[in-house]
Coordinates of C-alpha atoms in Angstrom, one line a residue:
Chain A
X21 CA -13.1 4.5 12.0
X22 CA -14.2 1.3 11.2
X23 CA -13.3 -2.0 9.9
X24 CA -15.0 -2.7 6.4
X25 CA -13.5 -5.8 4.7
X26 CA -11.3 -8.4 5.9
X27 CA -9.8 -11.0 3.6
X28 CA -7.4 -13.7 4.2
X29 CA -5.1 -15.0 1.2
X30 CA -3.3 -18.2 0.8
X31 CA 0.1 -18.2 -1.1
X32 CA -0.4 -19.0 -4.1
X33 CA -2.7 -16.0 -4.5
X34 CA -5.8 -17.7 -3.9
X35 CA -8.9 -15.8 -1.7
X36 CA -9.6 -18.4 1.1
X37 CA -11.6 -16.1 3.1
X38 CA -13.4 -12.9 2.7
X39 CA -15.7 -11.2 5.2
X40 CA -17.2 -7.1 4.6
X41 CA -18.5 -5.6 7.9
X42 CA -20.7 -3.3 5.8
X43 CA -23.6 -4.2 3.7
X44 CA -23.7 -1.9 1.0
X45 CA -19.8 -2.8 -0.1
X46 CA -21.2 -6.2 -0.4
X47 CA -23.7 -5.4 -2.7
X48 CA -21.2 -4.3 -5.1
X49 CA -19.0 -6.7 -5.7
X50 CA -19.8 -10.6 -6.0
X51 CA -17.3 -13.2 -5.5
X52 CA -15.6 -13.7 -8.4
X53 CA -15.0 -9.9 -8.2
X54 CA -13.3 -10.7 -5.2
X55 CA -11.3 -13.7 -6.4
X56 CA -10.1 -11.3 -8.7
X57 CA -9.3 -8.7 -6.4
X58 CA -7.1 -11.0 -4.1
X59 CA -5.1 -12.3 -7.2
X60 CA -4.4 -8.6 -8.1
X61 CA -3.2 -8.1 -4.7
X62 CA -0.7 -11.4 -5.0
X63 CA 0.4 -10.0 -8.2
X64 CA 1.5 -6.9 -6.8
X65 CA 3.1 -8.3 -4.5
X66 CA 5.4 -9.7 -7.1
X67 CA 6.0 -6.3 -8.9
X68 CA 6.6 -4.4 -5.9
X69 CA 9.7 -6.9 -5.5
X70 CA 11.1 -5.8 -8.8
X71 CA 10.6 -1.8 -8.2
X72 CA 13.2 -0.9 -5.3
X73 CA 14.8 2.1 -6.3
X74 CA 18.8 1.7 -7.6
X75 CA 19.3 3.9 -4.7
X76 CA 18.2 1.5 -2.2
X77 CA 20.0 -1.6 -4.4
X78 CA 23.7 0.5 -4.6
X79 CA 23.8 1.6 -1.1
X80 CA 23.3 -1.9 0.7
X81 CA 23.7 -0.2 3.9
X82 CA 21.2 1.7 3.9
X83 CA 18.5 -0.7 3.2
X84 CA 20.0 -2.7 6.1
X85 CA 19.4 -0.2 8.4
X86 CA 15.5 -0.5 8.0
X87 CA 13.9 -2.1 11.2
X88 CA 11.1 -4.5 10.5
X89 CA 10.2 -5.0 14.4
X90 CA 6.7 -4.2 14.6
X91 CA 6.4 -2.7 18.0
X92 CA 3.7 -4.0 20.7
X93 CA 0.3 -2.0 20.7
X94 CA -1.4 -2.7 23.7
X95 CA -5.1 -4.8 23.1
X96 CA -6.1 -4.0 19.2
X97 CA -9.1 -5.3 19.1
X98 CA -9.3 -6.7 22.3
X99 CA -12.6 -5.4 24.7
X100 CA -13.2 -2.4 26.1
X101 CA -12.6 -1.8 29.8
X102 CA -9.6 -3.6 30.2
X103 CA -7.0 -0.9 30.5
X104 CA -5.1 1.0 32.7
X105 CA -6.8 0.2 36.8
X106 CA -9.5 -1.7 36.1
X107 CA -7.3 -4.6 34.3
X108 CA -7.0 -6.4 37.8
X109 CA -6.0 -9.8 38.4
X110 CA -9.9 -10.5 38.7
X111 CA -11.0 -9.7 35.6
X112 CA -7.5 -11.5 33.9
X113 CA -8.8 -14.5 35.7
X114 CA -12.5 -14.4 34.2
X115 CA -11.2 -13.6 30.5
X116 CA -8.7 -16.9 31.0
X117 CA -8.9 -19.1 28.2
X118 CA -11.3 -16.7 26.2
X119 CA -8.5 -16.6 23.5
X120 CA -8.6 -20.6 22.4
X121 CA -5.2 -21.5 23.0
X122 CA -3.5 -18.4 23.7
X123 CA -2.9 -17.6 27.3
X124 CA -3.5 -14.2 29.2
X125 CA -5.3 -11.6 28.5
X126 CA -3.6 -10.6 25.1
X127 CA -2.4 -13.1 22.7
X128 CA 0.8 -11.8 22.4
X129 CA 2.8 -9.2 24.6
X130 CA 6.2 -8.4 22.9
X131 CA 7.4 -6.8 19.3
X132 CA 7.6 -8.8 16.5
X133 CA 9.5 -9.2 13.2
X134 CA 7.5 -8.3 10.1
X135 CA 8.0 -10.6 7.1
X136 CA 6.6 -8.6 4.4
X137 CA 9.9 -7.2 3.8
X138 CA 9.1 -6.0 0.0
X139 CA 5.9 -6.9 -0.9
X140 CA 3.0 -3.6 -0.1
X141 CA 2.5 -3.0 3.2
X142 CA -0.4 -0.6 2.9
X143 CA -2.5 1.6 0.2
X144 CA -4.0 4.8 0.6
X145 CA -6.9 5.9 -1.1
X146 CA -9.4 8.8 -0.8
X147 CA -11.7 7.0 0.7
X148 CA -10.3 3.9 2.5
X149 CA -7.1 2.9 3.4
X150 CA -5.8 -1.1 3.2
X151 CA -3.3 -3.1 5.6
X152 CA -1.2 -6.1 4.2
X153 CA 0.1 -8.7 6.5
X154 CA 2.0 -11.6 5.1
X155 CA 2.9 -14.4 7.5
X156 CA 6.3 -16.3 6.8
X157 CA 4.6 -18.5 5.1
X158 CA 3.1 -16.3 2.4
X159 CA -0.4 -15.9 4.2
X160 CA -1.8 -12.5 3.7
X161 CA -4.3 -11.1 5.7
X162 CA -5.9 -7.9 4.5
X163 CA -8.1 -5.3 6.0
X164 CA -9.9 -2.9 4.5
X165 CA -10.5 0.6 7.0
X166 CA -12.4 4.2 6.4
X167 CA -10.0 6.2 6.9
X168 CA -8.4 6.5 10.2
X169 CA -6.3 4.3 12.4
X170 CA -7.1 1.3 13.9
X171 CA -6.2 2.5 17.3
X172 CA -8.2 2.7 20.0
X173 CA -6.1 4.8 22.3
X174 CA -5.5 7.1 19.4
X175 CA -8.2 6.9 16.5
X176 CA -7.3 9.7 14.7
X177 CA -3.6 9.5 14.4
X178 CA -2.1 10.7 11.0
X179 CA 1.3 8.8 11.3
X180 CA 1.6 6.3 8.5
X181 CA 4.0 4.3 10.6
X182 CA 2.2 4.0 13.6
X183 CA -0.8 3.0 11.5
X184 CA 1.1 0.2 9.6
X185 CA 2.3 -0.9 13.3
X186 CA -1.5 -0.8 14.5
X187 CA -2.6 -2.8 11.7
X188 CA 0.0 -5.5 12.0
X189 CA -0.3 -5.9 15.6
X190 CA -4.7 -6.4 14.4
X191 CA -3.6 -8.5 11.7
X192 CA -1.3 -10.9 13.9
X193 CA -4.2 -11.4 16.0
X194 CA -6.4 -12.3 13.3
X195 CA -3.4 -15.1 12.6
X196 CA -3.5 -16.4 15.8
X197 CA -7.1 -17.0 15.8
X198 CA -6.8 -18.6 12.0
X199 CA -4.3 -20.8 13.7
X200 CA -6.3 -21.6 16.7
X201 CA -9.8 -22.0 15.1
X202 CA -8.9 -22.7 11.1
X203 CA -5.3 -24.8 11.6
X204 CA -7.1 -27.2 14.2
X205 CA -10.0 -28.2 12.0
X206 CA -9.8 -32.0 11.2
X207 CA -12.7 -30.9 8.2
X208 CA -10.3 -28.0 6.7
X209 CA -8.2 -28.9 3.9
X210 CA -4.9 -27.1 3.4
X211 CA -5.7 -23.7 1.1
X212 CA -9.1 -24.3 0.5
X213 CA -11.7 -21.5 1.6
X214 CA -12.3 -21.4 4.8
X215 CA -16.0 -22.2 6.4
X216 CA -15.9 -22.2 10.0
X217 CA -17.9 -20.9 12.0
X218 CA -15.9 -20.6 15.1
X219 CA -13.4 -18.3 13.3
X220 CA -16.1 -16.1 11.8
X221 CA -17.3 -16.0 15.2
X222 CA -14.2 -14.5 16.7
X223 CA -13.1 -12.3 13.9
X224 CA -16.7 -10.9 14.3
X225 CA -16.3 -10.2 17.6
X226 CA -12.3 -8.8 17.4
X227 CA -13.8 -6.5 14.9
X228 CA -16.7 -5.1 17.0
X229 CA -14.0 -5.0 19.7
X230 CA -12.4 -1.9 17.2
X231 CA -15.0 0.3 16.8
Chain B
X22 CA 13.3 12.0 4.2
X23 CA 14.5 10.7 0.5
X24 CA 13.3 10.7 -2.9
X25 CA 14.4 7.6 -5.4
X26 CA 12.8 9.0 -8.9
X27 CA 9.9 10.4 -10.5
X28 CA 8.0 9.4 -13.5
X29 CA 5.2 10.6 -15.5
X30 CA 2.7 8.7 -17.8
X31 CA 0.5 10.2 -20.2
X32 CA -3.1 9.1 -21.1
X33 CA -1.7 6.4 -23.6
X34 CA 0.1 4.3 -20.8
X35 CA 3.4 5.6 -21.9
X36 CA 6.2 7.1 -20.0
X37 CA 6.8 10.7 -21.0
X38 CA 9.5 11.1 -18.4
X39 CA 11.6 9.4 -15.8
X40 CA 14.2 10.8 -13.6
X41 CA 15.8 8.0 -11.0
X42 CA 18.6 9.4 -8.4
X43 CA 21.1 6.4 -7.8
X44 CA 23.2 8.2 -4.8
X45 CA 21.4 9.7 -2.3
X46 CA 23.5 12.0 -1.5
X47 CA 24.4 13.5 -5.3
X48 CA 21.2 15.3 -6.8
X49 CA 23.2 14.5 -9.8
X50 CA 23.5 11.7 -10.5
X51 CA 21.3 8.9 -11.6
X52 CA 19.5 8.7 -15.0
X53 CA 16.5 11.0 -16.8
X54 CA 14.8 9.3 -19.8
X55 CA 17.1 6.5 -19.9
X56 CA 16.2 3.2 -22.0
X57 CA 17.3 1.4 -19.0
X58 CA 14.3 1.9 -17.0
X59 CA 11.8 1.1 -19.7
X60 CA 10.8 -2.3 -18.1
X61 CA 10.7 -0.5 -14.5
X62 CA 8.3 1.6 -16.0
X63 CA 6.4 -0.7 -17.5
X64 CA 6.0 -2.8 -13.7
X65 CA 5.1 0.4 -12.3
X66 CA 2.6 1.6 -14.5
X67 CA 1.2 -1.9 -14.3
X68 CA 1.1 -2.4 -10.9
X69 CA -0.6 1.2 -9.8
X70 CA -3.4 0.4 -12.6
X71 CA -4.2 -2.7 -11.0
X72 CA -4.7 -1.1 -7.6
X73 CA -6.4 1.8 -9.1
X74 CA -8.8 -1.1 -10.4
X75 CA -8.8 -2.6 -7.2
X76 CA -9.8 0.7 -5.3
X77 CA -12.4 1.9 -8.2
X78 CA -13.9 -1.9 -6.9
X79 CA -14.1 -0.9 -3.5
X80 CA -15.1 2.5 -3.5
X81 CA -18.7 3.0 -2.1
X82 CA -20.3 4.9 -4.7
X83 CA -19.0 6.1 -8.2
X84 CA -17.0 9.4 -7.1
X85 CA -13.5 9.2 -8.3
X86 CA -11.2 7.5 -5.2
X87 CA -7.9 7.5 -6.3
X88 CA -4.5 5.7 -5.0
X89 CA -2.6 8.2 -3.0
X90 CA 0.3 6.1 -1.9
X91 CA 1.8 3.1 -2.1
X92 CA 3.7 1.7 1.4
X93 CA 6.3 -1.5 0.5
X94 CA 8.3 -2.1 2.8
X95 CA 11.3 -0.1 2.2
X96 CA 9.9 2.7 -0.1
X97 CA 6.8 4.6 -0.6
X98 CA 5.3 5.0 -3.9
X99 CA 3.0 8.6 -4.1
X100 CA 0.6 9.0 -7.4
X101 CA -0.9 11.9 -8.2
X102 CA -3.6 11.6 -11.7
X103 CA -5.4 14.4 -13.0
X104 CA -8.4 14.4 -14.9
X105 CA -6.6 14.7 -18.6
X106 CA -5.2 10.9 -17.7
X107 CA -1.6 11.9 -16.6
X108 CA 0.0 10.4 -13.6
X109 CA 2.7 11.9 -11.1
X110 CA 4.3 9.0 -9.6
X111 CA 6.8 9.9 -6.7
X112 CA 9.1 7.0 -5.5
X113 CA 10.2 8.0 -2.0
X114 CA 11.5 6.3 1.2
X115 CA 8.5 5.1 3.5
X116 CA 8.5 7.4 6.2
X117 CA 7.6 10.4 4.4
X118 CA 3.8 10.1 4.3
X119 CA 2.4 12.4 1.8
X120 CA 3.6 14.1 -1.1
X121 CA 0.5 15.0 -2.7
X122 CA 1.1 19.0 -2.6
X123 CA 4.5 18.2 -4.0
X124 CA 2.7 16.4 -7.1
X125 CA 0.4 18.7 -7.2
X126 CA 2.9 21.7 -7.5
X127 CA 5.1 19.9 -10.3
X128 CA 1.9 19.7 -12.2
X129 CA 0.8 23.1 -11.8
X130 CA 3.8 25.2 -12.0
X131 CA 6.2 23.3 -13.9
X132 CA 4.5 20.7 -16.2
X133 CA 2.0 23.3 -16.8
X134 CA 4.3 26.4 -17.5
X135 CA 7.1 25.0 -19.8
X136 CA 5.2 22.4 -21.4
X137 CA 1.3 22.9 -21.7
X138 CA 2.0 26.1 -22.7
X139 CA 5.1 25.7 -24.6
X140 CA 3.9 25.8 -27.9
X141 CA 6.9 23.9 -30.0
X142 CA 6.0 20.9 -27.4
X143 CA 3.9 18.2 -28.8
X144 CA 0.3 18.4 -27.3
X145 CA 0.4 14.9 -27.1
X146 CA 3.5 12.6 -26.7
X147 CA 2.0 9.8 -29.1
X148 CA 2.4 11.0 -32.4
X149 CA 0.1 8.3 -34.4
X150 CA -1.9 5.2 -33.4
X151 CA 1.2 3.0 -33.2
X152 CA 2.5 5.2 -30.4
X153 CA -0.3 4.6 -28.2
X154 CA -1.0 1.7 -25.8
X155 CA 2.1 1.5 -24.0
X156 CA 4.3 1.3 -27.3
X157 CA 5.3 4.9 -27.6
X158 CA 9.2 6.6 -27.1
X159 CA 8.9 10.0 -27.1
X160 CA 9.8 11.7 -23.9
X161 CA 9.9 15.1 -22.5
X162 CA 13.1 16.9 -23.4
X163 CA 12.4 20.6 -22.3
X164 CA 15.5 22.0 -21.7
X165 CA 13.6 24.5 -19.3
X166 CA 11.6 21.7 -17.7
X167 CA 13.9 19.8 -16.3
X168 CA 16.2 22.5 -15.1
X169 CA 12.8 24.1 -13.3
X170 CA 12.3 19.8 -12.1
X171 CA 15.8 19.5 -11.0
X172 CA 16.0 22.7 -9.2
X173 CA 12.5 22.2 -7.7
X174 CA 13.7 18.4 -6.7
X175 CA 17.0 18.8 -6.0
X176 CA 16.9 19.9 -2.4
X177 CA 14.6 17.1 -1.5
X178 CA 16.6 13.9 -2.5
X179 CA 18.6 13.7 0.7
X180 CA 16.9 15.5 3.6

C-alpha cells in the first residue's frame, strides 16, 4: 500500500498544496487539473450536507448516537523500529524534539473528535481509495492511497471504519506539521499555496515512514 | 446495518426510480417516485458525476475505475454503473461497507427480468429530445418490479 497524492485545501475551496508520491500520476494531470479537482472536492462537500437521508433527519436520536471520536492508532507514519521493546527511554530521548514543536515521541497520544461531521469522509474506487480530513476550521487535507490501509500494524485490513480512523489519525499528523512548519512562517500569507520547504521535507519523510 | 433509499438513473441523467424509507423500522413507509425528492436527486446525481470525474482524473491508465462508495459522515452512499450508462445508487448507514453484490443482484435479476425484458416497458425512459439531459419525468412503474424490489429490500432496511 502506498501513499500516492497528498493535497491540502483551504476553506474556501482553494488547492494550497498538492504533492503526488508517484511520477507517472503526475504526468497526467497539470495544475489547473488539479485546482479543479480540489474545488470539486469543496463542492461536494456542500452537497453531501444536503443529502442525509429523511430517516436520519426524523429520528434525531439516532443520528445522535453516531460517535465521531477518532480512536488513537499508535505511530501512522511515524519510523520503523519504535514499537513494542525496543521503544526504550533511550531512543525516546534521541528522537526528542524531532517533531518541531510537538513533544514525545508521537505528536499526539489520545482520541480525538472528528469535525467532518457531514461532509465525505472517504471514496472508494477500483483502483484507489481517498481520505478527507477537515480541521475545525474548514482545512481539508486529502490523501490519495492504492488500495489498502494505511496501517502499518495491519496493512491489509478490509474494515472501512478502521481505515477512516487510520487515515484521520495520518491526516492529523500532517496538521500538526502544517501548523508547526506552514503556520510559523513569517513569509506565508494566510490561504495562499504553500512553498516551504521544511514542510515538504517532513511530509516527505511521514510518507516514506508508511510504506 | 440500515438502508435509507435507492435510486436509479438512466443514461440521460434522469431519475427513473427512487424509493426513500423515512422510519427505520417500517419497510413501509417512506416515499417511491415521489416529486418531493426531485431536487435530492438532482444533488446526488450531481455530486457522484463529479467524483466519477474526479476519479476518471486520477486513475493511472484509461481502464474504467469507477466510484464504489461514498463515506459522509453519517451515511454511506454505494453506486453501482453498468456499461449501458445506468447507475444503482444505494444510500445506507456508514458502517456497512460494500453493497456492490446487492447492486449487482437488483440489476441482474430484477431490473433485468421485469423491465428489460418486459416488453410494454419503454426501452428507454426519455421519450423525445426534450426528455433527455436531466429534464425527463417518466419513472418506472412496474407493478411487478417494485413488489420483486420491495420484497428483495425489505428485510434489509433495519438489520
Amino acid at each position: 500500500m502506498t501513499v500516492r497524492m497528498l493535497l491540502v485545501i483551504n476553506k474556501s475551496g482553494g488547492l494550497i498544496y498538492h504533492r503526488s508520491f508517484e511520477a507517472d500520476v503526475d504526468e497526467g494531470l497539470n495544475s489547473n487539473d488539479y485546482l479543479i479537482l480540489a474545488s470539486i472536492l469543496h463542492g461536494s462537500f456542500a452537497i453531501a450536507t444536503q443529502l442525509t437521508p429523511k430517516a436520519l433527519q426524523l429520528s434525531q436520536s439516532s443520528s445522535r448516537n453516531i460517535d465521531y471520536t477518532v480512536p488513537y492508532i499508535p505511530y501512522v507514519g511515524m519510523p520503523r523500529g519504535r514499537t513494542g521493546n525496543e521503544r526504550t527511554k533511550s531512543t525516546a530521548s534521541t528522537s526528542q524534539g524531532k517533531l518541531g514543536s510537538f513533544k514525545g515521541d508521537d505528536f499526539f497520544k489520545e482520541p480525538f473528535q472528528s469535525w467532518n461531521r457531514s461532509g465525505v469522509r472517504q471514496l472508494c474506487t477500483d483502483e484507489f481509495t481517498m481520505y478527507i480530513y477537515q480541521t475545525m476550521t474548514g482545512l481539508k487535507f486529502v490523501v490519495v492511497t492504492s488500495q489498502g490501509t494505511l496501517s502499518p500494524a495491519n496493512p491489509s485490513s478490509s474494515n472501512n471504519i478502521f481505515n477512516i480512523h487510520v487515515a484521520d489519525n495520518f491526516l492529523r499528523k500532517i496538521y500538526c506539521l502544517y501548523s508547526d512548519y506552514v503556520m510559523k512562517d513569517p513569509f506565508y500569507s494566510l490561504e495562499m499555496p504553500i512553498k516551504s520547504t521544511l514542510f515538504d521535507k517532513q511530509v516527505k519523510q511521514m510518507v516514506d515512514n508508511l510504506v | 446495518m440500515a438502508i435509507y433509499s435507492f435510486w436509479i438513473f438512466d443514461k440521460h441523467c434522469n431519475c427513473i426510480f427512487d424509493r426513500e424509507w423515512t422510519l427505520i423500522s417500517n419497510s413501509a413507509s417512506g416515499t417511491m417516485n415521489s416529486k418531493q425528492t426531485e431536487e435530492t436527486a438532482k444533488l446526488l446525481y450531481g455530486m457522484i458525476y463529479s467524483l466519477r470525474s474526479v476519479t476518471k482524473k486520477l486513475s493511472r491508465d484509461d481502464s474504467t475505475n469507477e466510484v464504489r462508495s461514498i463515506s459522509i459522515g453519517k451515511y454511506r452512499i454505494h453506486t453501482y454503473c453498468t456499461a449501458s450508462g445506468l447507475w444503482f445508487v444505494l444510500l445506507s448507514d456508514y458502517k456497512q461497507s460494500s453493497y456492490a453484490h446487492v447492486l449487482r443482484y437488483i440489476h441482474s435479476h430484477i431490473y433485468v427480468k421485469y423491465v428489460t425484458h418486459n416488453i410494454l416497458s419503454p426501452y428507454d425512459f426519455a421519450e423525445n429530445e426534450n426528455e433527455t439531459r436531466g429534464r425527463g419525468f417518466r419513472k418506472i412503474s412496474n407493478r411487478n418490479f417494485i413488489s420483486a424490489l420491495e420484497s428483495f429490500l425489505g428485510p434489509m432496511i433495519a438489520q
